[in-house]
CSV table of C-alpha atoms in Angstrom, one decimal:
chain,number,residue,atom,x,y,z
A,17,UNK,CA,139.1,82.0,135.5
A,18,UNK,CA,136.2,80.4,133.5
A,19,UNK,CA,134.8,84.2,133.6
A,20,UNK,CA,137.6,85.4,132.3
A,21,UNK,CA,138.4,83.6,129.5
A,22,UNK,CA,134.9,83.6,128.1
A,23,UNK,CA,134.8,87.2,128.0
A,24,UNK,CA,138.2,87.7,126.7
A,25,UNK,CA,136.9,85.0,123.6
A,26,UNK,CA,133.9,87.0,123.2
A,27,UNK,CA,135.4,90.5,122.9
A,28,UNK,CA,138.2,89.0,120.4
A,29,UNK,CA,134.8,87.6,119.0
A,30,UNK,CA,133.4,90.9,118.6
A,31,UNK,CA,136.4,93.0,118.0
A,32,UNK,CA,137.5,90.8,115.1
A,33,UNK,CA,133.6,90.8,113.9
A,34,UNK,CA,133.5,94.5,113.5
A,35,UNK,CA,137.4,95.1,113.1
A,36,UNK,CA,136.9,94.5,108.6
A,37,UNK,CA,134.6,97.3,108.4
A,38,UNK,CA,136.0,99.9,110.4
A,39,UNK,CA,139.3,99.3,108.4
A,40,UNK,CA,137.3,99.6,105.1
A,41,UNK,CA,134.5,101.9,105.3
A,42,UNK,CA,135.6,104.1,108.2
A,43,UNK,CA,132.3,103.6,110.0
A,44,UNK,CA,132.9,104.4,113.5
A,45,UNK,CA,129.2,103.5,114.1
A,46,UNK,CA,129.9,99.7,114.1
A,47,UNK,CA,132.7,100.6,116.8
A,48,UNK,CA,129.9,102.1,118.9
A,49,UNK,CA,127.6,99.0,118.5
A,50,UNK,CA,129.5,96.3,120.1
A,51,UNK,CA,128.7,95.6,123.3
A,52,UNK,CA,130.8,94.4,126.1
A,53,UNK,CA,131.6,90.9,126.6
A,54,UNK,CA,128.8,89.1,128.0
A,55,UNK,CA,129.3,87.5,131.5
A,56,UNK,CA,127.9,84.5,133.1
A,57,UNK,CA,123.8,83.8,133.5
A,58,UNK,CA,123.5,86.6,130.4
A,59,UNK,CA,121.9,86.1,127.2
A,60,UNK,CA,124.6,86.5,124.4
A,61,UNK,CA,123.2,87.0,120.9
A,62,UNK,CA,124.4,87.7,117.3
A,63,UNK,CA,122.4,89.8,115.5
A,64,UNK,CA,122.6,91.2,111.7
A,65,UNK,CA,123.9,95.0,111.5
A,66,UNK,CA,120.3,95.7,110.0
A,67,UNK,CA,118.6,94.7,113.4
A,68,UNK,CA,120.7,97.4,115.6
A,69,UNK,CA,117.8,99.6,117.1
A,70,UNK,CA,115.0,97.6,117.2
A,71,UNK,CA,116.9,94.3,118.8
A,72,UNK,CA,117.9,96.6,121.3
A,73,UNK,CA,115.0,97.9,122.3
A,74,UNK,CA,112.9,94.4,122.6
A,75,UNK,CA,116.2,93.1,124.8
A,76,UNK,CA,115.4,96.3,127.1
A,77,UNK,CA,111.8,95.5,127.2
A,78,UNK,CA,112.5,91.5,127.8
A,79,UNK,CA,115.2,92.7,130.6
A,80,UNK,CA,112.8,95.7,132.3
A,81,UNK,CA,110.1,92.7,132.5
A,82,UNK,CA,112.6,89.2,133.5
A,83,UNK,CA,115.2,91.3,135.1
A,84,UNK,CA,117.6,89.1,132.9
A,85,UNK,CA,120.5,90.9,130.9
A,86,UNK,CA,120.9,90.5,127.1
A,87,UNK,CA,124.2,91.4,125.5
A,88,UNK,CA,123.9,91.9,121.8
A,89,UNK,CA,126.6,91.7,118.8
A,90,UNK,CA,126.1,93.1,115.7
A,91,UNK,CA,128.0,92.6,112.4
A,92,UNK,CA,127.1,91.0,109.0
A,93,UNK,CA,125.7,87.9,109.1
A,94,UNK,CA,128.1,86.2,107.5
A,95,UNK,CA,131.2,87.2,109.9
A,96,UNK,CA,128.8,86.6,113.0
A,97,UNK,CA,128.5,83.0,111.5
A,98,UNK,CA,132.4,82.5,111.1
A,99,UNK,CA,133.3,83.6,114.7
A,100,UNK,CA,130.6,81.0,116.4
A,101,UNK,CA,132.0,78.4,113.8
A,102,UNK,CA,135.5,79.4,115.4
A,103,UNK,CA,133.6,78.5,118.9
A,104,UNK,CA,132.6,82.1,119.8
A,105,UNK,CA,129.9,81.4,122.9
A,106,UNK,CA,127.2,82.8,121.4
A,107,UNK,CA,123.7,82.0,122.4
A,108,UNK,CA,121.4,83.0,119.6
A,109,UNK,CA,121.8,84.1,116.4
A,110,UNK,CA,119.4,86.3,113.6
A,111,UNK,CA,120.5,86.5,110.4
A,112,UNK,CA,119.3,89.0,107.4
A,113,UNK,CA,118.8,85.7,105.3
A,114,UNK,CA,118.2,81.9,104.8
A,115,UNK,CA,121.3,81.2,103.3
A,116,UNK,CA,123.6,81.8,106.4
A,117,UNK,CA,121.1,80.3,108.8
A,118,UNK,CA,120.9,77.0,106.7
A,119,UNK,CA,125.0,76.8,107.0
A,120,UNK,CA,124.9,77.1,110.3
A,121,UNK,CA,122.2,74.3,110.9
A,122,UNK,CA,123.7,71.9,108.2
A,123,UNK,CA,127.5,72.7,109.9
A,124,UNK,CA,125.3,71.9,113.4
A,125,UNK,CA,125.9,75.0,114.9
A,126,UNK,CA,122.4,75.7,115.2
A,127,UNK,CA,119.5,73.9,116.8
A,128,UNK,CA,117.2,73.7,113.9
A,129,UNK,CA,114.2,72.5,115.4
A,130,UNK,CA,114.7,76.6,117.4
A,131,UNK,CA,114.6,78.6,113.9
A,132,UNK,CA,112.0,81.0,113.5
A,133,UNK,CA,111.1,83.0,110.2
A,134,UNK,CA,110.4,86.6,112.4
A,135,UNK,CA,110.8,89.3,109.8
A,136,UNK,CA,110.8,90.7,106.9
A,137,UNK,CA,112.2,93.7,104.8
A,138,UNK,CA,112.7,95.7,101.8
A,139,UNK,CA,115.6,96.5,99.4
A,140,UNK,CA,116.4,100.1,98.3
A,141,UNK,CA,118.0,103.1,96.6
A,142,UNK,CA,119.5,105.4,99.0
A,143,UNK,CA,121.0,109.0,98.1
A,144,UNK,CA,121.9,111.9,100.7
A,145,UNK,CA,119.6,113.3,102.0
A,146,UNK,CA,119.9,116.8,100.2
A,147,UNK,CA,120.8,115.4,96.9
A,148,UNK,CA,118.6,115.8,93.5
A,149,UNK,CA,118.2,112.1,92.5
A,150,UNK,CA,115.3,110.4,90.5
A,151,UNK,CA,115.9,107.2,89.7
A,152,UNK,CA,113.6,104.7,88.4
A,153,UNK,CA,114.5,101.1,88.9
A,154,UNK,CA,113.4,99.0,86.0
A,155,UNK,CA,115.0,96.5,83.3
A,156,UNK,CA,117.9,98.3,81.5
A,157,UNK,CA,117.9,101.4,83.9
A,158,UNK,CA,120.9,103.8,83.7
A,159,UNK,CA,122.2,103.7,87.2
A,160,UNK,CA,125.5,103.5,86.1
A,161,UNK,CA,125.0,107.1,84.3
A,162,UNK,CA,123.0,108.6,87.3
A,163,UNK,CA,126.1,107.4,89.3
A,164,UNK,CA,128.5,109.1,87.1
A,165,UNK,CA,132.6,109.1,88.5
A,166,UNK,CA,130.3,108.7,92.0
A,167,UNK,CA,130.1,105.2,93.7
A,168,UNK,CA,127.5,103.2,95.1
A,169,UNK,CA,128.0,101.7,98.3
A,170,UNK,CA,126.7,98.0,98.7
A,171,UNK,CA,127.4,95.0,101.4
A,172,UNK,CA,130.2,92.7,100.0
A,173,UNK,CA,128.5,90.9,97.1
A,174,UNK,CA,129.4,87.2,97.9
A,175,UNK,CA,129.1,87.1,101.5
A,176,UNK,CA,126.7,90.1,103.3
A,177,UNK,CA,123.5,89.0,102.7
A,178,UNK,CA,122.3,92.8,102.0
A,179,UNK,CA,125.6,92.8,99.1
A,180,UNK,CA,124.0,89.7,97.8
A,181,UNK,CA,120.5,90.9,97.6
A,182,UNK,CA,121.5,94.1,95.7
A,183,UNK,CA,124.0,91.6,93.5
A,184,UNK,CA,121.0,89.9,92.6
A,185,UNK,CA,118.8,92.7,91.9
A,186,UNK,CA,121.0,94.4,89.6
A,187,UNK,CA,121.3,91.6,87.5
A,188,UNK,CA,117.9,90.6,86.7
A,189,UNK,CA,117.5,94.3,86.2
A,190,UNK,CA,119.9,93.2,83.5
A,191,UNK,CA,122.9,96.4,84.8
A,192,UNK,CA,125.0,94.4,86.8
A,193,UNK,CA,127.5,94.5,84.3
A,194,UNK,CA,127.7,98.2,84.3
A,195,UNK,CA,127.2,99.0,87.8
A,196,UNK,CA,129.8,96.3,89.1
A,197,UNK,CA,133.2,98.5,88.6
A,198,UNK,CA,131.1,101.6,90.8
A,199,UNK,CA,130.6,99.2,93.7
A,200,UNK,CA,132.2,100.3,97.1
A,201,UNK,CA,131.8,97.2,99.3
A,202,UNK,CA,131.7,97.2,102.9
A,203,UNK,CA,131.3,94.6,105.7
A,204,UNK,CA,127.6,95.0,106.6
A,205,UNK,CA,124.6,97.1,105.4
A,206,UNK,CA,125.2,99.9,108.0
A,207,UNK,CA,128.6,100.8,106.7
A,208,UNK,CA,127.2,101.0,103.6
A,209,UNK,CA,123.9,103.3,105.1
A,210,UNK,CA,127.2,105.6,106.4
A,211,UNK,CA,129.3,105.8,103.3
A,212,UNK,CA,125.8,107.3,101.9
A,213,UNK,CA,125.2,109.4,105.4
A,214,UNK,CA,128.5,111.2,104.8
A,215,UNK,CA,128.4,111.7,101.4
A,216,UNK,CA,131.4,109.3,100.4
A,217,UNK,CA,129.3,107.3,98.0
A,218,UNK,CA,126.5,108.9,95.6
A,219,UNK,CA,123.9,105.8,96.1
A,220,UNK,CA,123.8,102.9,98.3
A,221,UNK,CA,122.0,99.8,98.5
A,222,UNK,CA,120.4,99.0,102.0
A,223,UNK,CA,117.2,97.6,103.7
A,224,UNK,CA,114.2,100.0,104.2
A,225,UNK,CA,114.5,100.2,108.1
A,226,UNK,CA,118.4,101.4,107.7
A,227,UNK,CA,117.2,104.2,105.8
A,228,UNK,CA,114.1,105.2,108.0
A,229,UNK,CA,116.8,105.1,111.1
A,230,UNK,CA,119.0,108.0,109.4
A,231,UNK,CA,117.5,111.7,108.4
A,232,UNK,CA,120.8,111.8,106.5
A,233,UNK,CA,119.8,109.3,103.5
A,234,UNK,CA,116.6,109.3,101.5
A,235,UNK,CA,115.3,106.4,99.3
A,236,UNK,CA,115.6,107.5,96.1
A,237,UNK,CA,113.9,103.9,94.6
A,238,UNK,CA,112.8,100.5,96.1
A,239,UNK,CA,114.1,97.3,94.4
A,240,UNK,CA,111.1,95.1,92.6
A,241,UNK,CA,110.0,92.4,94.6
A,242,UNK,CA,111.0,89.8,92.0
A,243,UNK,CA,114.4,91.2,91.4
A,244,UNK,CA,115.4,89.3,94.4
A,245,UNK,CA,114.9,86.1,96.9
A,246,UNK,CA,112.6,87.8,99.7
A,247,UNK,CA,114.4,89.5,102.6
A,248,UNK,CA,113.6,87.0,105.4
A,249,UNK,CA,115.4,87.4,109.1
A,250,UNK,CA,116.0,83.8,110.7
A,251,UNK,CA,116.4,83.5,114.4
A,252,UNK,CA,117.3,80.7,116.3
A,253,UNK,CA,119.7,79.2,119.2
A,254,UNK,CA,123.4,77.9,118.8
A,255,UNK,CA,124.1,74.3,119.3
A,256,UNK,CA,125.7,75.3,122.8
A,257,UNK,CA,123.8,77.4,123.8
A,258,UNK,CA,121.8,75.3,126.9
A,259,UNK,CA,120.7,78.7,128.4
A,260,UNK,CA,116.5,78.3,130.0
A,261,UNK,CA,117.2,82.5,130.0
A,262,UNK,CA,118.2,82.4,125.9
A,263,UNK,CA,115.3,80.1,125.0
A,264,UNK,CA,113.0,82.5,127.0
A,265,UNK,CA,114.7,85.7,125.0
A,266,UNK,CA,113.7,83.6,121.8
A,267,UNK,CA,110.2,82.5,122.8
A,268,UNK,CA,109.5,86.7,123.8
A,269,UNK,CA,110.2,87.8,120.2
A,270,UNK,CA,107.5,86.2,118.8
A,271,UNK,CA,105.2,87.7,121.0
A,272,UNK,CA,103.3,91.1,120.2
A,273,UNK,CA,105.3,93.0,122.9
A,274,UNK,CA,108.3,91.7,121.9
A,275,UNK,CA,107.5,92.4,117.8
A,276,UNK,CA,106.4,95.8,118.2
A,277,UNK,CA,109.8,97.3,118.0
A,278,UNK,CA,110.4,95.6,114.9
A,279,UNK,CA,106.8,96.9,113.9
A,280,UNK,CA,107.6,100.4,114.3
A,281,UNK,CA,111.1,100.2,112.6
A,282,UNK,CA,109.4,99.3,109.8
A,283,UNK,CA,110.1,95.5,109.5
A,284,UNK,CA,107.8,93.3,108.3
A,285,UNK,CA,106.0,90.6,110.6
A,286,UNK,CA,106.1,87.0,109.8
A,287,UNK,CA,103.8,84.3,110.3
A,288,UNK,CA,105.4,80.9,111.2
């Protein structure tokens, strides 16, 4: 019965996680990426959307080699925050930034002395693939011309951390102002990367290793360094989580086997 409930909890979880950005950017992608409800003895984890690849790929390599399963959420940050704040049983949780890491350790849903700095990334312009767009990203730039009756897809600006990033970036570029009203926002970074992918929106705004994983965008233009606070990915365990099996999932990522997939992805590695 114990079973039973937990998994029901963790599919609502997950259902209501991913449930926003279906309804908003039709990406049937995010419906693929959730996993089933994790059993007993599993490692349950929370993951950014940006992560989806590579994550899974070290949890194949960490279960091929510990014979121990790993079942793997992804959604914005920010929503996979609210539902373990609601009591969702989740074990670990990575997030695309500081910010929502440091609310969950100061609301003590995460174990702080666990968090780990792991990896790094970079903000850019995407276009489809087949479109003829140059666009140079400096102070004053005229995105907001290039982008015409068009729109450009972004994470929502005052929760997703990737939306916030991109909010950021386009006001020290001094355009946020004009490019504002042409926002299409959407519940993580990789319904933004599909709005782009089908053509719906003329630009996006996502991380570097969103738009290496789809032949479908092209970076048109990679944000300035400075025009934002750096892209950092936080991972640590959740106050309940008590699992030997999740610490040992944690303590592999920091190895070189369990980095390289974020290595070829295109992430950049940390130093603790």
């Amino acid at each position: 019965m114990l079973r039973f409930a937990r998994r029901a909890f963790l599919a609502l979880s997950v259902g209501l996680a991913f449930a926003p950005a279906m309804a908003r950017a039709g990406d049937a992608s995010a419906a693929k990426a959730a996993p089933a409800a994790a059993e007993e003895g599993e490692v349950t984890v929370f993951a950014a959307a940006s992560l989806k690849g590579s994550l899974d790929e070290a949890a194949k390599a960490w279960t091929a080699s510990s014979g121990k399963r790993v079942v793997i959420s992804y959604a914005a940050s920010s929503a996979l925050m609210k539902q373990i704040e609601q009591g969702a049983p989740a074990e670990i949780f990575a997030s695309a930034d500081l910010d929502w890491m440091k609310y969950g350790v100061d609301k003590k849903l995460i174990q702080e002395s666990s968090v780990m700095k792991l990896l790094g990334n970079a903000l850019v312009l995407i276009a489809p693939a087949d479109a003829a767009a140059t666009v140079e990203l400096k102070p004053g730039v005229d995105l907001a011309g290039a982008i015409g009756e068009g729109k450009i897809a972004v994470g929502e600006v005052k929760t997703v951390p990737a939306g916030k990033y991109a909010r950021a970036a386009f006001e020290k570029l001094g355009i946020l102002k004009a490019v504002e009203p042409k926002f299409a926002q959407t519940d993580n970074v990789r319904a933004a990367l599909a709005l782009v992918a089908r053509g719906e929106a003329k630009f996006g705004v996502v991380y570097a290793t969103d738009a290496a994983a789809d032949p479908k965008v092209k970076v048109v233009a990679t944000f300035p360094e400075d025009s934002h606070e750096p892209i950092v990915y936080p991972f640590g365990l959740t106050a309940v989580s008590k699992s030997a099996d999740a610490a040992g999932f944690l303590s592999y990522l920091k190895t070189p086997d369990g980095r390289k997939p974020f290595a070829k992805a295109g992430f950049t590695l940390l130093k603790e």
